[in-house]
Coordinates of C-alpha atoms in Angstrom, one line a residue:
M947 CA 9.9 -95.3 -25.3
T948 CA 8.5 -92.4 -27.4
P949 CA 8.3 -89.2 -25.4
E950 CA 5.0 -87.6 -24.6
P951 CA 4.0 -85.0 -27.3
M952 CA 4.2 -81.4 -26.2
L953 CA 0.8 -80.7 -27.8
E954 CA -1.9 -83.4 -28.7
V955 CA -5.1 -82.5 -30.8
R956 CA -7.8 -85.1 -30.9
G957 CA -11.1 -84.8 -32.8
L958 CA -10.9 -81.0 -33.0
V959 CA -14.2 -79.4 -34.4
K960 CA -15.3 -75.9 -34.9
H961 CA -18.6 -75.2 -36.4
F962 CA -19.9 -71.5 -36.8
P963 CA -23.8 -71.4 -36.7
L964 CA -25.7 -69.9 -39.7
T965 CA -28.8 -68.1 -38.5
R966 CA -31.8 -66.3 -40.1
G967 CA -33.9 -63.4 -38.8
I968 CA -33.0 -60.3 -36.8
L969 CA -35.1 -60.2 -33.7
F970 CA -35.6 -63.9 -33.4
K971 CA -32.7 -65.7 -34.8
K972 CA -33.2 -69.2 -36.2
K973 CA -30.3 -71.5 -36.7
I974 CA -30.4 -73.0 -40.3
G975 CA -27.1 -74.6 -40.5
A976 CA -23.4 -74.4 -39.6
V977 CA -20.1 -73.6 -41.4
K978 CA -17.9 -76.6 -40.6
A979 CA -14.6 -74.7 -40.6
V980 CA -12.7 -77.5 -38.8
D981 CA -14.4 -81.0 -38.6
G982 CA -12.3 -83.6 -37.0
V983 CA -8.6 -82.9 -36.9
D984 CA -6.0 -84.9 -35.1
F985 CA -2.1 -84.2 -34.8
D986 CA 0.7 -84.1 -32.4
L987 CA 3.5 -81.7 -31.8
G988 CA 6.8 -82.9 -30.2
S989 CA 9.3 -80.8 -28.3
G990 CA 11.6 -78.9 -30.7
E991 CA 9.5 -79.9 -33.6
T992 CA 7.9 -78.0 -36.5
L993 CA 4.6 -79.2 -37.7
G994 CA 3.5 -77.4 -41.1
I995 CA -0.2 -77.1 -41.9
V996 CA -0.7 -76.4 -45.5
G997 CA -3.7 -76.1 -47.8
E998 CA -5.9 -73.8 -49.8
S999 CA -7.4 -70.6 -48.5
G1000 CA -10.7 -71.4 -46.6
C1001 CA -9.6 -75.0 -45.6
G1002 CA -9.6 -74.2 -41.8
K1003 CA -5.9 -73.6 -41.2
S1004 CA -6.3 -70.2 -39.3
T1005 CA -9.2 -71.6 -37.3
V1006 CA -7.0 -74.3 -36.0
A1007 CA -4.5 -71.7 -34.9
K1008 CA -7.2 -69.6 -33.1
L1009 CA -8.5 -72.9 -31.4
L1010 CA -5.0 -73.7 -30.3
M1011 CA -4.7 -70.3 -28.7
N1012 CA -8.2 -70.5 -27.1
L1013 CA -9.2 -67.4 -29.2
E1014 CA -12.0 -69.5 -30.4
R1015 CA -13.8 -72.3 -28.3
P1016 CA -14.0 -75.7 -29.9
T1017 CA -17.5 -77.2 -30.7
A1018 CA -15.9 -80.5 -29.9
G1019 CA -12.6 -82.3 -29.4
L1020 CA -9.5 -82.0 -27.1
I1021 CA -6.4 -79.9 -27.0
R1022 CA -3.8 -81.2 -24.6
Y1023 CA -0.7 -79.4 -23.5
K1024 CA 1.7 -81.6 -21.7
G1025 CA -1.2 -84.1 -21.0
E1026 CA -3.7 -81.4 -19.8
D1027 CA -6.9 -80.6 -21.6
I1028 CA -6.7 -76.9 -22.2
T1029 CA -10.0 -76.5 -24.2
R1030 CA -12.2 -75.4 -21.4
L1031 CA -9.7 -73.3 -19.3
S1032 CA -10.5 -69.8 -18.4
G1033 CA -9.2 -67.1 -16.0
R1034 CA -5.9 -67.7 -14.3
A1035 CA -5.6 -71.2 -15.6
L1036 CA -5.8 -70.0 -19.3
K1037 CA -3.5 -67.1 -18.6
A1038 CA -0.9 -69.5 -17.3
V1039 CA -1.1 -71.7 -20.3
R1040 CA -1.0 -68.7 -22.8
R1041 CA 2.4 -67.8 -21.2
N1042 CA 3.8 -71.0 -22.7
I1043 CA 1.9 -71.0 -26.0
Q1044 CA 2.3 -67.7 -28.1
M1045 CA 1.2 -66.6 -31.5
V1046 CA 2.7 -64.8 -34.4
F1047 CA -0.1 -63.3 -36.6
Q1048 CA -0.4 -63.1 -40.3
D1049 CA -0.5 -59.5 -41.1
P1050 CA 2.4 -57.3 -39.6
Y1051 CA 0.6 -54.1 -40.7
T1052 CA -2.6 -54.8 -38.6
S1053 CA -1.2 -56.8 -35.7
L1054 CA 0.9 -54.1 -34.2
N1055 CA -1.0 -51.2 -32.6
P1056 CA 0.1 -48.0 -34.4
R1057 CA -0.4 -45.8 -31.3
M1058 CA 2.3 -47.8 -29.2
T1059 CA 6.1 -47.7 -29.5
V1060 CA 8.0 -50.8 -30.3
G1061 CA 9.0 -50.9 -26.7
D1062 CA 5.4 -50.8 -25.4
I1063 CA 4.3 -53.5 -28.0
I1064 CA 7.0 -56.0 -27.1
G1065 CA 6.8 -55.1 -23.3
E1066 CA 3.1 -55.6 -23.2
P1067 CA 3.2 -59.3 -22.2
Y1068 CA 5.0 -58.2 -19.1
E1069 CA 2.0 -56.1 -18.2
I1070 CA -0.2 -59.0 -18.4
H1071 CA 2.3 -61.3 -16.8
P1072 CA 4.3 -59.1 -14.3
E1073 CA 5.9 -62.1 -12.8
A1074 CA 7.8 -62.7 -15.9
A1075 CA 10.0 -59.7 -15.6
P1076 CA 10.5 -57.2 -12.8
K1077 CA 9.4 -53.6 -13.7
G1078 CA 12.8 -52.2 -13.6
D1079 CA 14.3 -54.7 -15.9
R1080 CA 11.7 -54.7 -18.6
R1081 CA 13.4 -52.0 -20.8
R1082 CA 16.6 -54.1 -21.0
R1083 CA 14.6 -57.3 -21.7
V1084 CA 12.8 -55.5 -24.6
Q1085 CA 16.2 -54.3 -26.0
E1086 CA 17.5 -57.8 -25.8
L1087 CA 14.5 -59.2 -27.7
L1088 CA 15.1 -56.6 -30.4
D1089 CA 18.7 -57.8 -30.7
V1090 CA 17.6 -61.4 -30.7
V1091 CA 15.4 -60.7 -33.8
G1092 CA 18.0 -58.8 -35.7
L1093 CA 16.8 -55.2 -34.9
N1094 CA 18.7 -52.3 -33.5
P1095 CA 17.9 -52.0 -29.7
E1096 CA 18.0 -48.3 -30.1
Y1097 CA 14.7 -48.5 -32.1
I1098 CA 12.8 -49.1 -28.8
N1099 CA 11.1 -45.8 -28.9
R1100 CA 10.0 -45.8 -32.6
Y1101 CA 6.4 -46.6 -33.9
P1102 CA 5.4 -49.4 -36.3
H1103 CA 4.9 -47.1 -39.3
Q1104 CA 8.7 -46.4 -39.2
F1105 CA 9.5 -49.9 -40.0
S1106 CA 9.3 -52.1 -43.2
G1107 CA 7.0 -55.2 -43.4
G1108 CA 9.7 -57.6 -42.6
Q1109 CA 10.8 -55.5 -39.6
R1110 CA 7.3 -55.3 -38.3
Q1111 CA 7.1 -59.1 -38.4
R1112 CA 10.3 -59.3 -36.5
I1113 CA 8.7 -57.0 -33.9
G1114 CA 5.8 -59.4 -33.8
I1115 CA 8.1 -62.4 -33.3
A1116 CA 9.9 -60.5 -30.5
R1117 CA 6.6 -59.9 -28.8
G1118 CA 5.9 -63.7 -29.1
L1119 CA 9.2 -64.5 -27.5
A1120 CA 8.9 -62.1 -24.6
L1121 CA 7.4 -64.7 -22.2
R1122 CA 9.9 -67.3 -23.3
P1123 CA 7.2 -69.7 -24.4
E1124 CA 7.6 -73.4 -25.4
I1125 CA 5.3 -73.3 -28.4
I1126 CA 4.8 -70.7 -31.0
V1127 CA 1.7 -70.9 -33.4
A1128 CA 2.7 -69.0 -36.5
D1129 CA -0.4 -68.2 -38.7
E1130 CA 0.9 -67.5 -42.2
P1131 CA 3.6 -65.3 -40.8
V1132 CA 5.2 -64.5 -44.3
S1133 CA 2.3 -64.4 -46.6
A1134 CA 2.1 -60.6 -46.5
L1135 CA 5.9 -60.1 -47.2
D1136 CA 8.0 -59.9 -50.3
V1137 CA 9.8 -63.1 -51.3
S1138 CA 13.3 -61.9 -50.2
V1139 CA 12.0 -60.7 -46.8
Q1140 CA 10.0 -64.1 -46.4
A1141 CA 13.4 -65.9 -46.6
Q1142 CA 14.8 -63.6 -44.0
V1143 CA 12.0 -64.4 -41.6
V1144 CA 11.9 -68.0 -42.1
N1145 CA 15.7 -68.1 -41.5
L1146 CA 15.2 -66.1 -38.4
L1147 CA 12.5 -68.6 -37.1
D1148 CA 14.9 -71.5 -37.8
R1149 CA 17.8 -70.0 -35.9
L1150 CA 15.5 -69.1 -32.9
Q1151 CA 14.2 -72.7 -32.8
S1152 CA 17.8 -74.1 -32.7
E1153 CA 18.9 -71.6 -30.1
L1154 CA 15.7 -71.7 -27.8
G1155 CA 14.3 -75.1 -28.4
L1156 CA 11.0 -73.8 -29.5
S1157 CA 8.3 -76.0 -31.1
Y1158 CA 6.3 -74.5 -33.9
V1159 CA 2.9 -75.0 -35.5
F1160 CA 3.6 -73.3 -38.8
I1161 CA 0.6 -72.5 -41.0
A1162 CA 0.9 -71.5 -44.5
H1163 CA -0.3 -72.1 -48.1
D1164 CA 3.2 -71.7 -49.7
L1165 CA 4.4 -75.3 -50.2
S1166 CA 8.2 -74.4 -50.6
I1167 CA 8.2 -72.5 -47.3
V1168 CA 6.4 -75.3 -45.5
R1169 CA 8.9 -77.8 -46.8
H1170 CA 11.9 -75.6 -45.8
I1171 CA 11.0 -75.2 -42.2
S1172 CA 8.8 -78.3 -41.3
D1173 CA 9.7 -81.7 -39.8
R1174 CA 6.3 -83.0 -40.4
V1175 CA 3.5 -81.8 -42.7
G1176 CA -0.3 -82.0 -42.4
V1177 CA -2.3 -81.3 -45.6
M1178 CA -5.8 -79.8 -44.9
Y1179 CA -8.8 -79.8 -47.2
L1180 CA -12.2 -78.5 -46.3
G1181 CA -11.7 -78.7 -42.6
R1182 CA -9.9 -82.0 -42.3
I1183 CA -6.3 -83.2 -42.6
V1184 CA -6.2 -85.6 -45.6
E1185 CA -2.5 -86.6 -45.4
T1186 CA 0.3 -86.3 -42.9
G1187 CA 3.9 -87.4 -42.7
T1188 CA 7.4 -86.1 -42.8
D1189 CA 8.4 -83.4 -45.2
T1190 CA 10.2 -86.0 -47.4
E1191 CA 7.1 -88.4 -47.4
I1192 CA 4.7 -85.7 -48.3
Y1193 CA 6.7 -83.9 -50.9
E1194 CA 8.4 -86.9 -52.6
H1195 CA 5.9 -89.7 -51.9
P1196 CA 2.3 -88.1 -51.8
T1197 CA -0.4 -90.7 -51.8
H1198 CA -3.7 -88.6 -51.4
P1199 CA -5.0 -87.2 -54.7
Y1200 CA -5.5 -83.7 -53.2
T1201 CA -1.8 -83.6 -52.2
Q1202 CA -0.7 -84.8 -55.6
A1203 CA -2.8 -82.0 -57.2
L1204 CA -1.4 -79.4 -54.8
L1205 CA 2.2 -80.3 -55.4
S1206 CA 1.8 -80.5 -59.2
A1207 CA 0.6 -76.9 -59.2
A1208 CA 3.5 -75.5 -57.2
P1209 CA 5.9 -73.3 -59.3
V1210 CA 9.0 -75.0 -60.6
P1211 CA 11.9 -72.6 -61.5
D1212 CA 13.6 -74.9 -63.9
P1213 CA 12.0 -74.7 -67.3
E1214 CA 13.1 -78.2 -68.3
A1215 CA 11.8 -79.8 -65.2
R1216 CA 8.6 -77.9 -65.5
A1217 CA 8.1 -79.1 -69.1
H1218 CA 8.3 -82.8 -68.0
R1219 CA 6.1 -82.3 -64.8
D1220 CA 2.9 -84.3 -64.6
R1221 CA 0.4 -81.6 -64.0
I1222 CA -2.8 -82.4 -62.4
I1223 CA -5.8 -80.1 -63.3
L1224 CA -8.8 -80.4 -60.8
S1225 CA -12.3 -79.8 -62.1
G1226 CA -15.0 -77.9 -60.2
D1227 CA -14.8 -75.6 -57.3
V1228 CA -14.0 -76.2 -53.6
P1229 CA -17.5 -77.1 -52.1
S1230 CA -19.0 -74.9 -49.3
P1231 CA -18.0 -75.7 -45.8
A1232 CA -21.6 -75.2 -44.9
N1233 CA -22.6 -78.1 -47.1
P1234 CA -19.6 -80.5 -47.6
P1235 CA -20.0 -83.5 -49.7
S1236 CA -20.8 -86.8 -48.1
G1237 CA -18.1 -89.4 -47.4
C1238 CA -14.9 -88.1 -48.7
R1239 CA -14.9 -84.3 -49.1
F1240 CA -12.5 -84.5 -52.0
R1241 CA -14.7 -86.8 -54.1
T1242 CA -16.5 -84.2 -56.1
R1243 CA -13.1 -83.0 -57.6
C1244 CA -11.2 -86.4 -57.5
W1245 CA -10.5 -88.5 -60.7
K1246 CA -10.4 -91.7 -58.6
A1247 CA -13.8 -91.2 -57.0
R1248 CA -15.9 -94.4 -56.7
E1249 CA -19.3 -95.1 -55.1
R1250 CA -17.6 -96.1 -51.9
C1251 CA -16.2 -92.5 -51.6
A1252 CA -19.8 -91.0 -51.4
V1253 CA -20.9 -93.2 -48.5
E1254 CA -17.7 -94.0 -46.4
V1255 CA -15.5 -91.4 -44.7
P1256 CA -12.0 -92.4 -45.3
L1257 CA -9.9 -92.8 -42.2
L1258 CA -6.4 -90.9 -41.8
A1259 CA -4.3 -94.1 -41.8
V1260 CA -1.5 -95.9 -43.7
P1261 CA -3.0 -97.0 -47.1
E1262 CA -3.8 -100.6 -47.7
G1263 CA -0.8 -102.3 -49.2
F1264 CA 1.7 -100.3 -47.3
A1265 CA 3.3 -101.5 -44.0
P1266 CA 3.6 -98.8 -41.4
G1267 CA 7.1 -97.6 -41.5
G1268 CA 7.7 -99.6 -44.6
G1269 CA 9.2 -97.1 -47.0
P1270 CA 7.9 -94.7 -49.5
G1271 CA 4.1 -94.1 -49.3
A1272 CA 3.8 -95.8 -45.9
H1273 CA 2.4 -92.7 -44.0
A1274 CA -1.2 -91.6 -43.1
S1275 CA -3.5 -90.7 -45.9
A1276 CA -7.5 -90.3 -45.8
C1277 CA -8.2 -92.0 -49.1
H1278 CA -9.8 -95.3 -50.1
F1279 CA -7.5 -95.5 -53.1
A1280 CA -4.4 -93.9 -51.9
E1281 CA -1.3 -94.7 -54.0
E1282 CA 2.1 -93.2 -54.5
R1283 CA 2.5 -90.8 -57.5
H1284 CA 5.6 -88.8 -58.4
V1285 CA 4.3 -85.5 -59.3
V1286 CA 7.3 -83.1 -58.7
P1287 CA 10.7 -84.0 -60.5
N1288 CA 13.7 -84.6 -58.3
G1289 CA 15.6 -81.3 -57.5
A1290 CA 12.5 -79.2 -58.5

């Protein structure tokens, strides 16, 4: 029997209204930032969400944390719908679902010491740690993320970018959550520092049994850390599967184009790569194309693509669980295509 997912997302929608006028505002449309997203997150699992800037990844993160209220859809944590919670009920859930923000330079209050920043969750949830024990807890958290506990009285400006992100991770761990939503946690860091932070997240997951929703646009980092991957385009997930299925057997044209654009360090492999060049710009989320949202840039587009929204399902011709290509893809003409050489 398959265990119940830690987190279930069904039909998640977030539309931001567009208005005109100053005194008497009139709604003239909506930005469809997230428009029907479904996924599950298991215990101890990492789900990577990847896509271009503006595809809705960060909005999904805010919805999971209830920092934004969804227009429609459900988010279930251990079977309980948390989308409409408020007050004490929401506070209790947030103790178990924490967030690591994208920019370590703006997500830490420059007027607070490291000890105050990491210990702030204990002020909001005083039952999590006795007042006399909080300093020791903060020092333990600094040690867990690889920082000297003696740094407890320093300020954020005294740390590098990678160290600041470790402080953000320590703050996220303070309440011992079960799920961490990491919204592009390494995008503002140098490549060498990115590796350190990703390895830290890997280690903490194995030691503490954490579940991650890891949001990024860097394909190599997502593959390194994720068990499963969801590829987003213009507010929807267009392909989902294990890291091996997505990276070695992509079936959606957008995923294939995304992977073909990824940097390949080996010059010989790069020379033999089948590069896919997309035409046109990403459509506006305020006025997305009818049917398949990728059709205006897709070389496979047919009349059917303009009138029928493709379902996120195993493509025709592939049996579920039946080997390469047999994973969910939202394309009427999905087919496996090798776009990245082996070992690249």
